[in-house]
CSV table of C-alpha atoms in Angstrom, one decimal:
chain,number,residue,atom,x,y,z
A,1,PRO,CA,0.0,0.0,0.0
A,2,PHE,CA,1.1,3.5,-0.7
A,3,ASP,CA,1.1,4.5,3.0
A,4,THR,CA,3.8,1.9,3.7
A,5,LEU,CA,6.4,3.6,1.3
A,6,GLY,CA,9.5,4.3,3.3
A,7,ARG,CA,8.5,1.9,6.1
A,8,VAL,CA,8.5,-1.4,4.1
A,9,PRO,CA,11.8,-2.4,2.5
A,10,ILE,CA,11.5,-2.6,-1.2
A,11,GLN,CA,14.1,-4.5,-3.3
A,12,PRO,CA,13.5,-4.6,-7.1
A,13,VAL,CA,14.0,-8.0,-8.6
A,14,HIS,CA,14.8,-9.3,-12.1
A,15,GLU,CA,14.7,-12.6,-13.9
A,16,ALA,CA,17.1,-15.1,-12.4
A,17,ASP,CA,17.8,-13.1,-9.2
A,18,ARG,CA,18.2,-15.3,-6.2
A,19,ILE,CA,16.7,-14.4,-2.8
A,20,LEU,CA,18.1,-15.9,0.3
A,21,LEU,CA,15.6,-16.0,3.3
A,22,PRO,CA,16.8,-16.0,6.9
A,23,SER,CA,15.8,-19.7,7.1
A,24,GLY,CA,18.3,-20.5,4.4
A,25,ALA,CA,15.7,-21.2,1.8
A,26,VAL,CA,16.7,-19.8,-1.7
A,27,PHE,CA,14.2,-18.6,-4.2
A,28,THR,CA,14.9,-17.7,-7.9
A,29,VAL,CA,12.9,-14.9,-9.6
A,30,LEU,CA,11.1,-16.0,-12.7
A,31,ALA,CA,9.8,-13.3,-15.1
A,32,VAL,CA,6.2,-14.3,-15.9
A,33,PRO,CA,4.6,-11.4,-17.8
A,34,GLY,CA,0.9,-11.5,-18.7
A,35,HIS,CA,-1.2,-10.7,-15.6
A,36,THR,CA,0.9,-7.5,-15.5
A,37,ALA,CA,3.7,-6.6,-17.8
A,38,ASP,CA,6.3,-7.1,-15.1
A,39,HIS,CA,4.8,-9.9,-13.1
A,40,VAL,CA,7.2,-12.3,-11.3
A,41,ALA,CA,7.0,-15.7,-9.7
A,42,TYR,CA,9.4,-17.2,-7.1
A,43,GLN,CA,10.7,-20.7,-7.4
A,44,GLY,CA,12.3,-22.5,-4.5
A,45,GLU,CA,13.3,-26.1,-4.0
A,46,GLY,CA,10.1,-28.0,-5.0
A,47,LEU,CA,8.0,-24.8,-4.4
A,48,LEU,CA,6.5,-22.1,-6.6
A,49,PHE,CA,4.8,-18.9,-5.7
A,50,PRO,CA,3.3,-17.9,-9.0
A,51,GLY,CA,1.5,-14.8,-7.9
A,52,ASP,CA,-1.5,-14.1,-10.1
A,53,THR,CA,-0.2,-16.0,-13.1
A,54,LEU,CA,-1.4,-19.5,-12.2
A,55,PHE,CA,-4.2,-20.8,-10.0
A,56,SER,CA,-5.7,-24.2,-9.3
A,57,ALA,CA,-7.8,-25.0,-12.4
A,58,GLY,CA,-7.1,-21.6,-14.0
A,59,CYS,CA,-4.8,-18.7,-14.7
A,60,GLY,CA,-4.7,-15.0,-14.0
A,61,ARG,CA,-6.5,-12.4,-16.0
A,62,LEU,CA,-4.9,-9.7,-18.0
A,63,PHE,CA,-4.5,-6.2,-16.5
A,64,GLU,CA,-1.8,-4.6,-18.5
A,65,GLY,CA,-0.1,-7.7,-20.0
A,66,ARG,CA,-0.7,-9.4,-23.4
A,67,MET,CA,-2.4,-12.7,-23.9
A,68,GLU,CA,0.6,-14.0,-25.8
A,69,ASP,CA,2.8,-13.2,-22.8
A,70,LEU,CA,0.4,-14.9,-20.3
A,71,PHE,CA,0.2,-18.0,-22.5
A,72,ALA,CA,4.0,-18.2,-22.7
A,73,SER,CA,4.3,-17.7,-18.9
A,74,VAL,CA,1.8,-20.4,-18.1
A,75,GLN,CA,3.6,-22.7,-20.6
A,76,ARG,CA,6.9,-21.9,-18.8
A,77,LEU,CA,5.5,-22.8,-15.4
A,78,GLY,CA,4.0,-25.9,-16.9
A,79,ARG,CA,7.5,-27.1,-17.7
A,80,LEU,CA,8.6,-27.1,-14.1
A,81,ASP,CA,9.1,-30.5,-12.4
A,82,PRO,CA,5.6,-32.1,-11.9
A,83,SER,CA,6.3,-32.6,-8.2
A,84,THR,CA,6.6,-28.8,-7.7
A,85,ARG,CA,4.0,-27.5,-5.2
A,86,ALA,CA,2.4,-24.2,-6.3
A,87,TYR,CA,1.0,-21.7,-3.8
A,88,PRO,CA,-1.0,-19.1,-5.8
A,89,ALA,CA,-1.8,-15.6,-4.5
A,90,HIS,CA,-5.5,-16.4,-4.3
A,91,GLU,CA,-7.8,-19.4,-3.9
A,92,TYR,CA,-10.2,-19.7,-6.8
A,93,THR,CA,-10.4,-23.4,-7.3
A,94,LEU,CA,-14.1,-24.0,-6.9
A,95,ALA,CA,-15.0,-20.9,-9.0
A,96,ASN,CA,-12.6,-22.0,-11.8
A,97,LEU,CA,-14.0,-25.5,-11.8
A,98,ALA,CA,-17.6,-24.2,-11.9
A,99,PHE,CA,-16.7,-22.2,-14.9
A,100,ALA,CA,-14.9,-25.1,-16.6
A,101,ALA,CA,-18.0,-27.3,-16.0
A,102,THR,CA,-20.1,-24.8,-17.9
A,103,LEU,CA,-17.8,-25.2,-20.9
A,104,GLU,CA,-17.4,-29.0,-20.6
A,105,PRO,CA,-20.4,-30.3,-18.6
A,106,ASP,CA,-19.6,-34.0,-19.4
A,107,ASN,CA,-16.0,-33.8,-18.4
A,108,ARG,CA,-15.5,-36.4,-15.6
A,109,LEU,CA,-12.1,-35.0,-14.6
A,110,ILE,CA,-13.6,-31.6,-13.9
A,111,ALA,CA,-16.4,-33.3,-11.9
A,112,GLN,CA,-13.9,-35.4,-9.9
A,113,TYR,CA,-11.7,-32.5,-9.1
A,114,ARG,CA,-14.7,-30.4,-8.0
A,115,GLY,CA,-15.7,-33.2,-5.6
A,116,GLN,CA,-12.2,-33.3,-4.2
A,117,ALA,CA,-12.0,-29.5,-3.8
A,118,ARG,CA,-15.2,-29.2,-1.9
């Protein structure tokens, strides 16, 4: 928030920067434009904080980014190790699955995932 300027430390980051936390955990900055033009994600060992780029059963919407960039960013995150656990910035699973079910009402995988998510 604007009123925290000067009180909250701000460190600009760029693609491939590494961030060392006091716990010893290391995160690498991934540039993932799309949601916004300069959106980033943070990848740690087996972990991903994708911000608003990727959600369970969905992806972020465009604010100032381009669809082509968002698509490329989602594809990039999709190439990470399948065991990577993602922690999106928001929880939209049920809403995303409800929307998906309107598009593919006979899709059993969507129905199964909705049952698990409830």
